[in-house]
C-alpha cells in the first residue's frame, strides 16, 4: 500500500531522516516507534506531503505519490489544534470539505461519526467549550470523516482517559477489519503491542528494526522462562542449581506461584524442566517474550550508551 | 482554488462574527463623520481673523469683494505690481496674512493664487474661495448682462484657487479636493494595517495551535495563504461598504439638516441666478447658509466620488494584496505572535512613510519626489488618491494606469516571495527568526 524508499531529510545541518525505507501493507496496523526527536514526525509529514524529502521516494498503491492521493489519507498530527471559536459542526464540515467532499456527503458522514462517538449533543458547541477528551474525539472524527484508505495517527491516545483509549483502539481494529490501513505512531507501547501487526523503530534518523510485533519481540528475547506450579517455593528454589537464576515471582494463592527464571550458561528450557519435575507440580511453562517497552528500550538504550561514550 | 475559497469563506465568517468587527463597522464611520463635522464646522485653525491683500493690477474687482462685510476677513486692494518677494519681505505688507493675485486672465482661465504666511484653515480657504468666486461671477454678469444660457454655463466655471506658502511657493497648500483624496488614502492604509494585522494574528494562531499541520495535509501553503488573504480581504471590503453607506448617509443627513442647501447652484434656475446675482440683499441674507454649502459642494459636487470610489477599490485591493502578503509572510516566519509584532514594526514605519508621501504630494504636487511616490508600490495607493482628487492634467491619465500596473506586478511578485517564505516558515515552531533563515527560505523552492 505504502512503499517508502531511501528517504533522507536534513533541516539545516540536522539530519532528520537518513536513508529510511519501509513498507506498509494494505489492511494492517503499522506501528511507527522511536524516541523523541528520532524523525517519526518528519517521516509522517513527508508521507502527507507537508514537507519535501531531500532524497528517496514514496509510493502509494504502487505509484509515486501525488497531491491527489492526499484525499485517500487521514491524518491526526501529534500536536493538533482546532479553531477554538468554531462550532464542532462547522469545524468538521470545514475539514471534510477541504478533503474534497460535498457538503451533503460530509453531513451524512458527520451524523454517523457523531452518533458513534456520542457527541451529537455537543454539535453546536464551540470548540473552546469542550473538555480536552471531547476535543480529541472531534479531532479523531475530523481525521477519519472522509473514510481514508490510509490513516496516519500520531500519538492518538494522548489526552484520552482509559475508556476512550479503548474506544479508539476498538475503532482502529474495526477499521482494519474493514480493509483500512493504519500507521500508528505512539509511545504507548502497551497499545502498540495490542493492536499493531507490524512496526518499525527509528532512532537517530535511521531505521534500526522492522518486522511483525512477535518478530521484534523474538529478536530481543533474553532467555527467560516462566513456570506456573503448585507446591513449595522452597522446594522450587532448592531444585534449581547454579545454572538458573530466579528473576521474580507472583504468588497466586493456594500454594500456587508463577516464577520467572533466566538460564545461565548453556542451559536450556529442557534442562529447567528436568530439574523441576518431581519436585513441584508444574501446571504450565512458557518462554517469556519481552514487552514492546522492553524491545524499545533494548534497541534504543544500547545505542544511546555507545553514543554517550563517544 | 476550491480549497482557497473554502479557507477564505471560513476566515470571512470568523471575522464578521466578532464583536470588534461589528463595533468597528459602526463606530469607525461615526468617528469619521464627527471629524468631518468638526473640521468644517469649527474651522480647525487657531487664527480666526484674516487680512487678505488683493493684488489687482487692472482693478478688475473694482476694489470690492463683498456686498456686506465678512467679519472674519478684511480685504485690502493693491493696484500696483506686487511681487512675491515684496509681499514676503516688504515692511508695509507684513500686516497681511495672505495676498491674492488677480489679473484679467482670471475671467477666462479661472486660475488664481493665494500666497499665505501661515497656512489657512480649511474653512478660511473655503470662505476666500467662495467670496472671490462670487465676486468674479458678479463681474461676469455685469459684463455680459444678456448672454444665452449655454454661453453663461460655459463661462461659469469653478475658480481654481491654489494656496501656496509665500516663503516657499512650491509648497502649495492643500486644495480641499486634495485633502479628500488624502482622506481616501488614509482609509486605504488604515484598512490595510488593521486587516494586515488580522492576517498576521490569524497565521500566528494557526501556527501556535498547530492546526496548520492538518490544513497543510489537505491543501498547499500557497492556497492556504491566498485563502486567508482573500477571506480577510472580503471582510475588509464588507467593512468598507458599511463605512461608505454610513458616511454617505451621514453626509446626506448633514446636507439636509446641519448644512442646509439653500443656494445649491445645481438646483437653481440659471436665469433666476443671473437676476439674483445682482440682488445684493438676497445674496447677503443667504450668505451664512451658502458658506456652509461650499463644504457640501466640495463633498457632493467637486469630488467625482464614483470615479474616486472605483479607483479606491482597485488601489485598496492591490495595496491590500501587496501588504497583506507581507503580513502573512511575517506571521509564517516568526516563531510566536509576540515575535511577529516586532517584525511588524518596520512595516508600520513603511505604512507611515506612505502616509507622509501622500502628505508630501498634497503640498508639492508637481515635485519629482511626488512623481516617484506616485509609482512606488509602497506609497502609490495614497498618492494616487490625492492626485485623483485634485485631478490629473490633460494627457496625464495614463499615469494612474501605469501606477496601477506597477502595483499589480509588485503585488504578484510580493505574493510569490511571501508564499515561498510562508511555505518554508509555517512549520517552524518556537524558533527565533534570523535573517539567514529568511534568506534560506527564500532560496528554497
CSV table of C-alpha atoms in Angstrom, one decimal, chain A residues 60-253:
chain,number,residue,atom,x,y,z
A,60,UNK,CA,1.1,4.9,-2.8
A,61,UNK,CA,-0.7,1.9,-4.2
A,62,UNK,CA,2.3,1.2,-6.5
A,63,UNK,CA,2.6,4.7,-8.0
A,64,UNK,CA,4.7,7.7,-7.0
A,65,UNK,CA,2.6,9.7,-4.5
A,66,UNK,CA,0.9,12.9,-5.7
A,67,UNK,CA,-1.3,15.5,-4.1
A,68,UNK,CA,-4.3,13.7,-5.4
A,69,UNK,CA,-3.5,10.8,-3.1
A,70,UNK,CA,-3.9,13.0,-0.1
A,71,UNK,CA,-7.7,12.6,-0.5
A,72,UNK,CA,-7.1,8.9,0.5
A,73,UNK,CA,-5.2,9.8,3.6
A,74,UNK,CA,-6.5,10.8,7.0
A,75,UNK,CA,-4.0,12.5,9.4
A,76,UNK,CA,-4.1,13.2,13.1
A,77,UNK,CA,-1.0,15.1,14.0
A,78,UNK,CA,0.7,14.8,17.4
A,79,UNK,CA,0.3,18.5,18.3
A,80,UNK,CA,-3.1,19.1,16.9
A,81,UNK,CA,-5.3,22.1,17.2
A,82,UNK,CA,-8.7,23.2,16.4
A,83,UNK,CA,-10.3,26.6,15.7
A,84,UNK,CA,-11.5,27.4,19.1
A,85,UNK,CA,-14.3,29.7,18.1
A,86,UNK,CA,-15.8,27.4,15.5
A,87,UNK,CA,-18.6,25.0,16.5
A,88,UNK,CA,-18.0,21.3,16.4
A,89,UNK,CA,-20.4,21.0,13.4
A,90,UNK,CA,-18.7,23.8,11.4
A,91,UNK,CA,-15.2,22.5,12.2
A,92,UNK,CA,-15.9,19.0,10.9
A,93,UNK,CA,-17.8,20.4,7.9
A,94,UNK,CA,-14.8,22.7,7.0
A,95,UNK,CA,-12.2,20.0,7.2
A,96,UNK,CA,-14.4,17.5,5.5
A,97,UNK,CA,-15.0,19.8,2.6
A,98,UNK,CA,-11.3,20.6,2.4
A,99,UNK,CA,-10.8,16.9,1.8
A,100,UNK,CA,-12.9,17.2,-1.3
A,101,UNK,CA,-16.3,16.1,-0.1
A,102,UNK,CA,-19.6,17.8,-1.0
A,103,UNK,CA,-21.5,19.4,1.9
A,104,UNK,CA,-24.2,16.7,1.7
A,105,UNK,CA,-21.7,13.9,1.9
A,106,UNK,CA,-19.9,15.4,4.8
A,107,UNK,CA,-23.1,15.9,6.7
A,108,UNK,CA,-24.1,12.3,6.2
A,109,UNK,CA,-20.8,11.0,7.5
A,110,UNK,CA,-20.8,13.5,10.3
A,111,UNK,CA,-24.1,12.1,11.5
A,112,UNK,CA,-22.6,8.6,11.5
A,113,UNK,CA,-19.5,9.5,13.4
A,114,UNK,CA,-21.1,11.9,15.9
A,115,UNK,CA,-23.6,9.1,16.8
A,116,UNK,CA,-20.8,6.6,17.1
A,117,UNK,CA,-18.7,8.8,19.4
A,118,UNK,CA,-21.8,10.1,21.2
A,119,UNK,CA,-21.1,13.8,20.7
A,120,UNK,CA,-24.3,14.8,19.0
A,121,UNK,CA,-25.3,16.9,22.0
A,122,UNK,CA,-22.1,18.9,21.5
A,123,UNK,CA,-22.6,19.5,17.9
A,124,UNK,CA,-23.4,23.2,18.1
A,125,UNK,CA,-21.0,24.0,20.9
A,126,UNK,CA,-17.9,26.0,20.3
A,127,UNK,CA,-14.6,24.0,20.5
A,128,UNK,CA,-13.5,26.2,23.4
A,129,UNK,CA,-16.4,24.9,25.4
A,130,UNK,CA,-15.3,21.2,25.1
A,131,UNK,CA,-13.2,19.2,27.5
A,132,UNK,CA,-9.9,18.0,26.3
A,133,UNK,CA,-11.1,14.5,25.7
A,134,UNK,CA,-14.1,15.7,23.8
A,135,UNK,CA,-12.0,17.9,21.6
A,136,UNK,CA,-9.7,14.9,21.0
A,137,UNK,CA,-12.7,12.9,19.8
A,138,UNK,CA,-13.6,15.8,17.4
A,139,UNK,CA,-10.1,15.7,16.1
A,140,UNK,CA,-10.2,12.0,15.6
A,141,UNK,CA,-13.5,12.3,13.8
A,142,UNK,CA,-12.1,15.0,11.5
A,143,UNK,CA,-9.2,12.7,10.6
A,144,UNK,CA,-11.5,9.7,9.7
A,145,UNK,CA,-14.5,11.6,8.4
A,146,UNK,CA,-13.6,11.2,4.7
A,147,UNK,CA,-13.1,7.4,5.2
A,148,UNK,CA,-9.5,7.4,4.0
A,149,UNK,CA,-7.7,4.3,2.8
A,150,UNK,CA,-4.7,5.2,4.9
A,151,UNK,CA,-5.0,6.7,8.3
A,152,UNK,CA,-1.9,8.2,10.0
A,153,UNK,CA,-2.2,8.8,13.7
A,154,UNK,CA,0.5,10.5,15.6
A,155,UNK,CA,0.0,9.8,19.4
A,156,UNK,CA,-3.7,9.2,19.1
A,157,UNK,CA,-4.1,8.1,22.7
A,158,UNK,CA,-2.6,11.0,24.4
A,159,UNK,CA,-5.1,13.1,26.4
A,160,UNK,CA,-7.7,10.3,26.5
A,161,UNK,CA,-9.0,8.5,29.6
A,162,UNK,CA,-8.7,4.7,29.6
A,163,UNK,CA,-12.3,4.3,28.4
A,164,UNK,CA,-11.7,6.5,25.4
A,165,UNK,CA,-8.4,4.8,24.7
A,166,UNK,CA,-10.3,1.5,24.5
A,167,UNK,CA,-12.9,3.2,22.3
A,168,UNK,CA,-10.3,4.4,19.9
A,169,UNK,CA,-8.5,1.0,19.9
A,170,UNK,CA,-11.7,-0.8,19.1
A,171,UNK,CA,-12.4,1.7,16.3
A,172,UNK,CA,-8.9,1.1,14.8
A,173,UNK,CA,-9.4,-2.7,15.0
A,174,UNK,CA,-12.8,-2.3,13.2
A,175,UNK,CA,-11.2,-0.1,10.6
A,176,UNK,CA,-8.5,-2.7,10.0
A,177,UNK,CA,-11.2,-5.4,9.6
A,178,UNK,CA,-12.8,-3.1,7.0
A,179,UNK,CA,-9.6,-3.2,5.0
A,180,UNK,CA,-8.2,0.2,6.0
A,181,UNK,CA,-4.5,0.7,6.6
A,182,UNK,CA,-3.3,2.5,9.7
A,183,UNK,CA,0.0,3.9,10.6
A,184,UNK,CA,0.2,4.4,14.3
A,185,UNK,CA,3.0,6.5,16.0
A,186,UNK,CA,2.8,6.2,19.7
A,187,UNK,CA,4.8,5.9,22.9
A,188,UNK,CA,2.1,3.9,24.4
A,189,UNK,CA,3.8,0.5,24.0
A,190,UNK,CA,1.1,-1.5,25.5
A,191,UNK,CA,-1.3,-0.3,22.8
A,192,UNK,CA,1.2,-0.9,20.1
A,193,UNK,CA,1.7,-4.4,21.3
A,194,UNK,CA,-2.0,-5.0,21.5
A,195,UNK,CA,-3.2,-3.7,18.1
A,196,UNK,CA,-0.2,-3.4,15.8
A,197,UNK,CA,0.6,-6.1,13.3
A,198,UNK,CA,4.0,-4.9,12.4
A,199,UNK,CA,6.2,-2.0,13.4
A,200,UNK,CA,9.3,-0.1,12.6
A,201,UNK,CA,11.7,1.5,15.0
A,202,UNK,CA,13.5,4.7,14.1
A,203,UNK,CA,16.4,6.0,16.1
A,204,UNK,CA,18.6,9.0,15.4
A,205,UNK,CA,17.2,9.4,11.9
A,206,UNK,CA,17.8,5.8,11.0
A,207,UNK,CA,15.7,2.7,10.8
A,208,UNK,CA,17.0,0.2,13.4
A,209,UNK,CA,14.3,-2.5,13.2
A,210,UNK,CA,11.3,-3.6,11.3
A,211,UNK,CA,9.1,-6.6,11.4
A,212,UNK,CA,6.0,-8.1,13.0
A,213,UNK,CA,5.5,-7.5,16.7
A,214,UNK,CA,6.4,-11.1,17.5
A,215,UNK,CA,9.5,-10.9,15.3
A,216,UNK,CA,10.6,-7.8,17.1
A,217,UNK,CA,10.0,-9.4,20.5
A,218,UNK,CA,11.8,-12.5,19.4
A,219,UNK,CA,14.8,-10.5,18.4
A,220,UNK,CA,15.1,-9.1,21.9
A,221,UNK,CA,14.3,-12.1,24.0
A,222,UNK,CA,16.6,-12.7,26.9
A,223,UNK,CA,16.3,-16.5,27.5
A,224,UNK,CA,13.7,-16.1,30.2
A,225,UNK,CA,11.1,-18.6,31.0
A,226,UNK,CA,8.1,-18.7,33.3
A,227,UNK,CA,6.8,-21.7,35.3
A,228,UNK,CA,3.4,-21.9,36.9
A,229,UNK,CA,3.3,-24.6,39.6
A,230,UNK,CA,1.7,-25.8,42.8
A,231,UNK,CA,3.9,-26.7,45.7
A,232,UNK,CA,6.5,-25.2,47.9
A,233,UNK,CA,8.6,-22.2,46.8
A,234,UNK,CA,11.5,-23.5,48.9
A,235,UNK,CA,11.3,-26.9,47.0
A,236,UNK,CA,11.3,-24.9,43.7
A,237,UNK,CA,14.4,-22.9,44.7
A,238,UNK,CA,16.2,-26.0,46.1
A,239,UNK,CA,15.6,-27.9,42.9
A,240,UNK,CA,17.5,-25.3,40.8
A,241,UNK,CA,21.2,-25.3,40.7
A,242,UNK,CA,23.7,-22.7,39.7
A,243,UNK,CA,22.6,-22.8,36.1
A,244,UNK,CA,19.4,-20.9,36.6
A,245,UNK,CA,18.6,-17.6,38.2
A,246,UNK,CA,15.2,-16.7,39.7
A,247,UNK,CA,14.2,-13.2,38.4
A,248,UNK,CA,10.9,-12.7,40.2
A,249,UNK,CA,7.7,-14.5,41.3
A,250,UNK,CA,4.0,-13.9,41.5
A,251,UNK,CA,2.1,-15.5,44.4
A,252,UNK,CA,-1.3,-16.8,43.1
A,253,UNK,CA,-2.5,-18.3,46.4
